[in-house]
Short mmCIF file of C-alpha atoms in Angstrom, two decimals:
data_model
loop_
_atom_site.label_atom_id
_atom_site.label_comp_id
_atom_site.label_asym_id
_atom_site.label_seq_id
_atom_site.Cartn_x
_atom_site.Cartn_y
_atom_site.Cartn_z
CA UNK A 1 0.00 0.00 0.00
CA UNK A 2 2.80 2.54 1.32
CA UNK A 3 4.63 1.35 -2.49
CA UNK A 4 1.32 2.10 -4.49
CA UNK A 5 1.03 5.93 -2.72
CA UNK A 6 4.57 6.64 -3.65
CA UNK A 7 4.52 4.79 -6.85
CA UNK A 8 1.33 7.40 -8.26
CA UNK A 9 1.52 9.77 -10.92
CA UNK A 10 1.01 13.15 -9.83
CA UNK A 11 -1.02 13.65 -12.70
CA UNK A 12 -3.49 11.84 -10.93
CA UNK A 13 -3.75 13.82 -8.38
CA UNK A 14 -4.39 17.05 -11.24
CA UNK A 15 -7.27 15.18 -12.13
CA UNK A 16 -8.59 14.46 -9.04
CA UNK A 17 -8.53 18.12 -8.26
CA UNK A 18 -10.33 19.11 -11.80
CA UNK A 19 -13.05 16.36 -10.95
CA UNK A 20 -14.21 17.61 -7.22
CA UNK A 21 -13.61 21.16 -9.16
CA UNK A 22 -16.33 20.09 -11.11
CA UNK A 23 -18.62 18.28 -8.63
CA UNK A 24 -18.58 21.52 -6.69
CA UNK A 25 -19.69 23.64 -9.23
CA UNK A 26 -22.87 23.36 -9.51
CA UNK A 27 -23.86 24.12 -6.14
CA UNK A 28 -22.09 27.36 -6.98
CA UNK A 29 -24.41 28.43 -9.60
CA UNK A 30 -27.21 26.90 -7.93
CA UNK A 31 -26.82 29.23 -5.31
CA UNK A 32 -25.85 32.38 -7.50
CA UNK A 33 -29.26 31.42 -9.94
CA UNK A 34 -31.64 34.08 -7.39
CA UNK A 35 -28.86 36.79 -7.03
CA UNK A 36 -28.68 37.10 -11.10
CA UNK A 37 -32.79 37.32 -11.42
CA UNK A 38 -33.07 39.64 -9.09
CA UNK A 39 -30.52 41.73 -10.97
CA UNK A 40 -32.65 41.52 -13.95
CA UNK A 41 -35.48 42.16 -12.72
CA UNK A 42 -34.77 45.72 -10.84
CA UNK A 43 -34.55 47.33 -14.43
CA UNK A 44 -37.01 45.58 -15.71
CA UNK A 45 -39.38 47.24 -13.22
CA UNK A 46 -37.96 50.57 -13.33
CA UNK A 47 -38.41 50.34 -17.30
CA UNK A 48 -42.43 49.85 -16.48
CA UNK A 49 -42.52 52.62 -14.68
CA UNK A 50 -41.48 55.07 -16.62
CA UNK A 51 -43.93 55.55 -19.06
CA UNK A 52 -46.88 55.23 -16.35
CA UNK A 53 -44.75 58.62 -14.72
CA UNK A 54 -44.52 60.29 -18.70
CA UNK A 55 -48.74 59.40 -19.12
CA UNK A 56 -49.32 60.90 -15.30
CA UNK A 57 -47.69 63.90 -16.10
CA UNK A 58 -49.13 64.55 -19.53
CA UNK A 59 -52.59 64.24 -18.06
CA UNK A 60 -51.91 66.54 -15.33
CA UNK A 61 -49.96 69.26 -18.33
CA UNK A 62 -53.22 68.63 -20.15
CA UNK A 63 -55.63 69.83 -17.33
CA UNK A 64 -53.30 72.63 -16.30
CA UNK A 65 -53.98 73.83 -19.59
CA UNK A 66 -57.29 73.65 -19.86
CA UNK A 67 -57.79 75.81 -17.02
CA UNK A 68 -55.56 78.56 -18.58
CA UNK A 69 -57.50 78.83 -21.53
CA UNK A 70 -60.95 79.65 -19.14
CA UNK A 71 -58.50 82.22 -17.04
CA UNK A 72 -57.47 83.74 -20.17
CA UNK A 73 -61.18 84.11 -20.97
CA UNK A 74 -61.69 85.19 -18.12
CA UNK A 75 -59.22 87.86 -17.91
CA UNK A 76 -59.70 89.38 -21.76
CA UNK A 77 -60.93 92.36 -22.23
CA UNK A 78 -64.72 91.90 -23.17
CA UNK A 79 -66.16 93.87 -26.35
CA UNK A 80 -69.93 95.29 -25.90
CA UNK A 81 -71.74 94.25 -28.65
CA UNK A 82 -72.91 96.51 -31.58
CA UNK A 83 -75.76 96.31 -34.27
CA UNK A 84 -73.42 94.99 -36.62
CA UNK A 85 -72.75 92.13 -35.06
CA UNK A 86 -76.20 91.14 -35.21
CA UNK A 87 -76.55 91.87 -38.90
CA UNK A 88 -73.94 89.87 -39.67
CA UNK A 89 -74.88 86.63 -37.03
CA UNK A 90 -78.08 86.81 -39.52
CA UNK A 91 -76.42 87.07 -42.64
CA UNK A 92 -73.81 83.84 -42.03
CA UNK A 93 -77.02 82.19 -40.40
CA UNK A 94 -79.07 83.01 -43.97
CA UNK A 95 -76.40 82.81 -46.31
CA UNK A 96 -76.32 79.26 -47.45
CA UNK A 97 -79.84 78.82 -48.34
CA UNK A 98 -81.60 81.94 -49.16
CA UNK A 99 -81.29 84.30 -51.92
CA UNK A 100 -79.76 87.43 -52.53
CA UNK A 101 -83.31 89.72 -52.58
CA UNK A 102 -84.16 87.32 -49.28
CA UNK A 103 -81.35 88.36 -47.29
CA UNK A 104 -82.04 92.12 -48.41
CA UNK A 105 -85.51 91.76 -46.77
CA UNK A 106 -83.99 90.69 -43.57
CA UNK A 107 -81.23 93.56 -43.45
CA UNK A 108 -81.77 95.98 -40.51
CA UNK A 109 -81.10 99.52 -40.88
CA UNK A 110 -79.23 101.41 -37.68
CA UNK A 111 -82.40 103.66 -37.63
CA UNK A 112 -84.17 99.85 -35.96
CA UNK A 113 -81.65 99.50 -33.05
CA UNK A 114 -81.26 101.35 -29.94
CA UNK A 115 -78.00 102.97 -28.50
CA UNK A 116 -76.06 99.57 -27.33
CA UNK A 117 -74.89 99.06 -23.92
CA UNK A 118 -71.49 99.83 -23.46
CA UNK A 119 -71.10 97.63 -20.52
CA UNK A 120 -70.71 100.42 -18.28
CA UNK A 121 -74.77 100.43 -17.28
CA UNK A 122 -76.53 98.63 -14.93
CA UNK A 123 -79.77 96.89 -16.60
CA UNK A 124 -82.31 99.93 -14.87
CA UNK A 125 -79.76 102.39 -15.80
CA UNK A 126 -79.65 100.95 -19.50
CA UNK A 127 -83.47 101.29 -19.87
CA UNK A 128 -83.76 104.23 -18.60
CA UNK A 129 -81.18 105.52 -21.11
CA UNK A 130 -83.17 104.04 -23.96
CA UNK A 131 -86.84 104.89 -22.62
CA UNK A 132 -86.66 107.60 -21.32
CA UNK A 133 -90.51 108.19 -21.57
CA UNK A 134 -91.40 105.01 -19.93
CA UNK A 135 -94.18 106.40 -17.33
CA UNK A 136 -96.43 108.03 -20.16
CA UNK A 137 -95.87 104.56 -22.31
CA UNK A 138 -96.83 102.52 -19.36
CA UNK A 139 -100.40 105.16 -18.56
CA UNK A 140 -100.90 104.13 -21.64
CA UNK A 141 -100.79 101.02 -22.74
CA UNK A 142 -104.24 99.31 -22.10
CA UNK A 143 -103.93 95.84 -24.77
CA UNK A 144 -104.03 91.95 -23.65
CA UNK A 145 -102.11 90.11 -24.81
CA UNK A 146 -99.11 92.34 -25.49
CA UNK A 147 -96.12 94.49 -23.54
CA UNK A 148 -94.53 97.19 -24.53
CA UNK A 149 -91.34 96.13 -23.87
CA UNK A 150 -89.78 92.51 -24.48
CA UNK A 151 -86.65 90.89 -22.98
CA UNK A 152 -85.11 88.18 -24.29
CA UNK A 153 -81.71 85.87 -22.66
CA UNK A 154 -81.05 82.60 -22.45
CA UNK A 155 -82.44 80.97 -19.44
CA UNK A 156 -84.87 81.02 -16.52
CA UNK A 157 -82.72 81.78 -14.02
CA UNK A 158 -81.04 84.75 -15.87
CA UNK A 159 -84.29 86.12 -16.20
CA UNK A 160 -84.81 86.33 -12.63
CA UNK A 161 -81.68 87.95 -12.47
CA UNK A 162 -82.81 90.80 -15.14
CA UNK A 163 -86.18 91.14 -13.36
CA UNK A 164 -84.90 91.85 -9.87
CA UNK A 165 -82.34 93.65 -11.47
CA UNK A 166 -84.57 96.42 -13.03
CA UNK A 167 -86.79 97.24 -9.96
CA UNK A 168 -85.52 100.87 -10.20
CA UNK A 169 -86.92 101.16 -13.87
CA UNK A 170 -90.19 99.78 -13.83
CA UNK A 171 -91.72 101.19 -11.18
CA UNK A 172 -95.24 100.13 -10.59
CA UNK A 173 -95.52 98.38 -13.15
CA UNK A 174 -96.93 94.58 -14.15
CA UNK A 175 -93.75 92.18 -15.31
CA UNK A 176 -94.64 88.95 -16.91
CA UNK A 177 -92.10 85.61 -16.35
CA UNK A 178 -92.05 84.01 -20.41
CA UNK A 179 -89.63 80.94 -19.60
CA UNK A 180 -90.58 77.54 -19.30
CA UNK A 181 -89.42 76.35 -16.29
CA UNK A 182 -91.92 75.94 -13.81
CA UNK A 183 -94.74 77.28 -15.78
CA UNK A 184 -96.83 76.12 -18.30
CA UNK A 185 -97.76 77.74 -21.33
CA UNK A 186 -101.39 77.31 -20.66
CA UNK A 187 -101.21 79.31 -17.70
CA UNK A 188 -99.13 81.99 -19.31
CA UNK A 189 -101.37 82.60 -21.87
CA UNK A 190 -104.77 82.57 -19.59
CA UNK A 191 -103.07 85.40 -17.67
CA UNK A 192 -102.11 87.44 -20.97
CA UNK A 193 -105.57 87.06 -21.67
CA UNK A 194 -107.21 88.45 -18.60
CA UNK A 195 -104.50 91.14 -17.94
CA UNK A 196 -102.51 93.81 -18.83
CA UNK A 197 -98.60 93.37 -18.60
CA UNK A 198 -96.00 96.14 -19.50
CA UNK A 199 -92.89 94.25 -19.57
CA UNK A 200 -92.20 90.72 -20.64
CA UNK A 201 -89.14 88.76 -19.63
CA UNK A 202 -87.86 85.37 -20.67
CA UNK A 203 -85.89 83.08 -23.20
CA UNK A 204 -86.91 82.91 -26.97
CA UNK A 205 -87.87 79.41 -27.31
CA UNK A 206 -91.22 80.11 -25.15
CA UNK A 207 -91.47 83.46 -26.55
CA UNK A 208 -91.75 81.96 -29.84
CA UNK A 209 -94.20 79.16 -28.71
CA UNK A 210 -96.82 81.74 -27.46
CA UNK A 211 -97.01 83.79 -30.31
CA UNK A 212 -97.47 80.58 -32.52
CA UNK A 213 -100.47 79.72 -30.51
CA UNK A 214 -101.40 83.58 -30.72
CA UNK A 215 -101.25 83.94 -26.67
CA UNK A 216 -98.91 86.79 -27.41
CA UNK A 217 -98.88 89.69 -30.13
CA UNK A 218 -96.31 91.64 -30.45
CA UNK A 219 -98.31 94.42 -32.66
CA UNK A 220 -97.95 97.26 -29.86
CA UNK A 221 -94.46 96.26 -28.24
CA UNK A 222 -91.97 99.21 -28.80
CA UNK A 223 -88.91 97.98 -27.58
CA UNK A 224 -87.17 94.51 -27.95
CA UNK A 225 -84.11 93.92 -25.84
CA UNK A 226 -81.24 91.20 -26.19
CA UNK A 227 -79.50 90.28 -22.93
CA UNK A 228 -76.56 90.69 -25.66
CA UNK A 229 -73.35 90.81 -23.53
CA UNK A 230 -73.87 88.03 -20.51
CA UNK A 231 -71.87 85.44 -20.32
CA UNK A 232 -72.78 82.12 -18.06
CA UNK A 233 -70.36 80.05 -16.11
CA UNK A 234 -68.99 78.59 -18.99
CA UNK A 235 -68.51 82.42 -20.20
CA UNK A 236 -70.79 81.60 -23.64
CA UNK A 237 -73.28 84.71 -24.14
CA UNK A 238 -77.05 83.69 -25.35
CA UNK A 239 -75.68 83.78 -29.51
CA UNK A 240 -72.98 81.20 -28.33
CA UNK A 241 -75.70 78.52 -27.18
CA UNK A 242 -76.73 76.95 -30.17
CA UNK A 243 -80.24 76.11 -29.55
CA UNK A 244 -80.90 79.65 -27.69
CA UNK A 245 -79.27 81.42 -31.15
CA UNK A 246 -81.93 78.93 -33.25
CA UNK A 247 -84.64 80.44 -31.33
CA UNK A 248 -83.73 83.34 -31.43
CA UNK A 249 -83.06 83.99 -35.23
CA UNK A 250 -86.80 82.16 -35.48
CA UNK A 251 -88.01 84.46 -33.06
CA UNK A 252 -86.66 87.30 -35.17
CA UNK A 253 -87.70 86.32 -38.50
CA UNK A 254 -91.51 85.60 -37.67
CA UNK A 255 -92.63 89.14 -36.99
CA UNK A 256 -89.79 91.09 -35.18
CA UNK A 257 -87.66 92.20 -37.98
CA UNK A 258 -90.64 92.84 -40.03
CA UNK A 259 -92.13 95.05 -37.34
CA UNK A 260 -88.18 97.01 -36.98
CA UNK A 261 -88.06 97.79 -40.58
CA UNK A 262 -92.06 98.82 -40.83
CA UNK A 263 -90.60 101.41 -37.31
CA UNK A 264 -93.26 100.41 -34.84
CA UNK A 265 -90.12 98.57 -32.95
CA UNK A 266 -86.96 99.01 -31.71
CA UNK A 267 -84.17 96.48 -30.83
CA UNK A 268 -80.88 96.88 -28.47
CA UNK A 269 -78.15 94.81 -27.17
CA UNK A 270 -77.93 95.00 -23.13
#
């Protein structure tokens, strides 16, 4: 035995090294296996999470600039509007599908509008400007079924507003609600049948449907007022509400611009 140890070739003992070099091994990556997943996976993740950050804050620029644009509108200067801007809402509204002596026929002169409001008045200062003779028109007027004067906006609510709002104007006299909230037509037109109103306030849609059904004439109203220059929360003004600047160019061409270019009425922009 003590002959065969010194009789072996070292080589031998090279490859018993290389073999329990090899045996060992394994193990060694075996236990290294979690350490290199976990390496991968921390970029992984922060790769996923990047664009979920770039989407975040796009949304958030996106909303941020939303709510300049309404400050901006907020903040501009606002123009008062002016006849012409009427004459031309009806010719671009007219333009595509009438003719060329049609359009004529609906063309106001400036002799048919009032002096505009330069948004400077108050509404009871603004009537008073343009009626100045309001106490002997209001003695006067006797007729059912008619006012002398007729206010038109773009909602219920805002014509609340414009009634409390001209309590130093109208005095004594009888102010009719024309909106449709709240009140049926029936009813409005059983009171402009027993009574006499002066002043009628509400939104053009309604307006329109009571003279259809010949509840109200508009034969002995002098004045015709557009709550021009309001704008809501959403800072539109009654011509920038599509179905309240329908009505309204309806309301117009039944009888109204007819009756402005005959003289027996007069519009303004408040």
């Amino acid at each position: 035995y003590a002959l065969g140890n010194c009789l072996r070739d070292p080589s031998d003992d090279q490859a018993l090294e290389k073999a329990s070099g090899n045996r060992t091994a394994p193990h060694q990556d075996s236990g290294s296996k979690p350490t290199v997943t976990k390496k991968r996976k921390q970029p992984t993740e922060c790769f996923l999470s990047q664009p979920e950050e770039k989407q975040e804050r796009t949304l958030k620029a996106k909303r941020r600039k939303k709510k300049k644009i309404s400050d901006i509108l907020e903040k501009s200067a606002l123009k008062p509007g002016v006849p012409a801007d009427l004459q031309n809402l009806l010719s671009q509204h007219f333009g595509e599908n009438r003719s060329v002596i049609e359009i004529e026929e609906l063309k106001l002169s400036d002799s048919c509008f009032l002096p505009a409001n330069d948004l400077t008045h108050s509404f009871s200062s603004y009537l008073k400007e343009i009626c100045p003779k309001w106490a002997k028109l209001r003695k006067n007027h006797k007729e059912k079924k008619s006012v002398v004067m007729l206010v038109i906006c773009s909602s219920a609510l805002r014509s609340l507003e414009l009634i409390k709002s001209m309590t130093a104007f109208k005095g004594d006299c009888r102010v009719l609600k024309l909106f449709a909230k709240h009140i049926k037509i029936k009813e409005q037109v059983t009171m402009l049948e027993k009574g006499v109103f002066h002043i009628g306030v509400g939104t053009p849609g309604r307006v329109k449907a009571l003279m259809e059904q010949d509840g109200l004439c508009l034969n002995s109203t002098k004045y015709m007022i557009l709550d021009w220059n309001w704008r809501d929360q959403k800072l539109r003004r009654m011509m920038d509400i599509p179905e309240i600047k329908r009505e309204t160019i309806d309301l117009l061409e039944m009888s109204i611009i007819q009756l402005c270019r005959e003289g027996s009425m007069k519009l303004g922009l408040f």
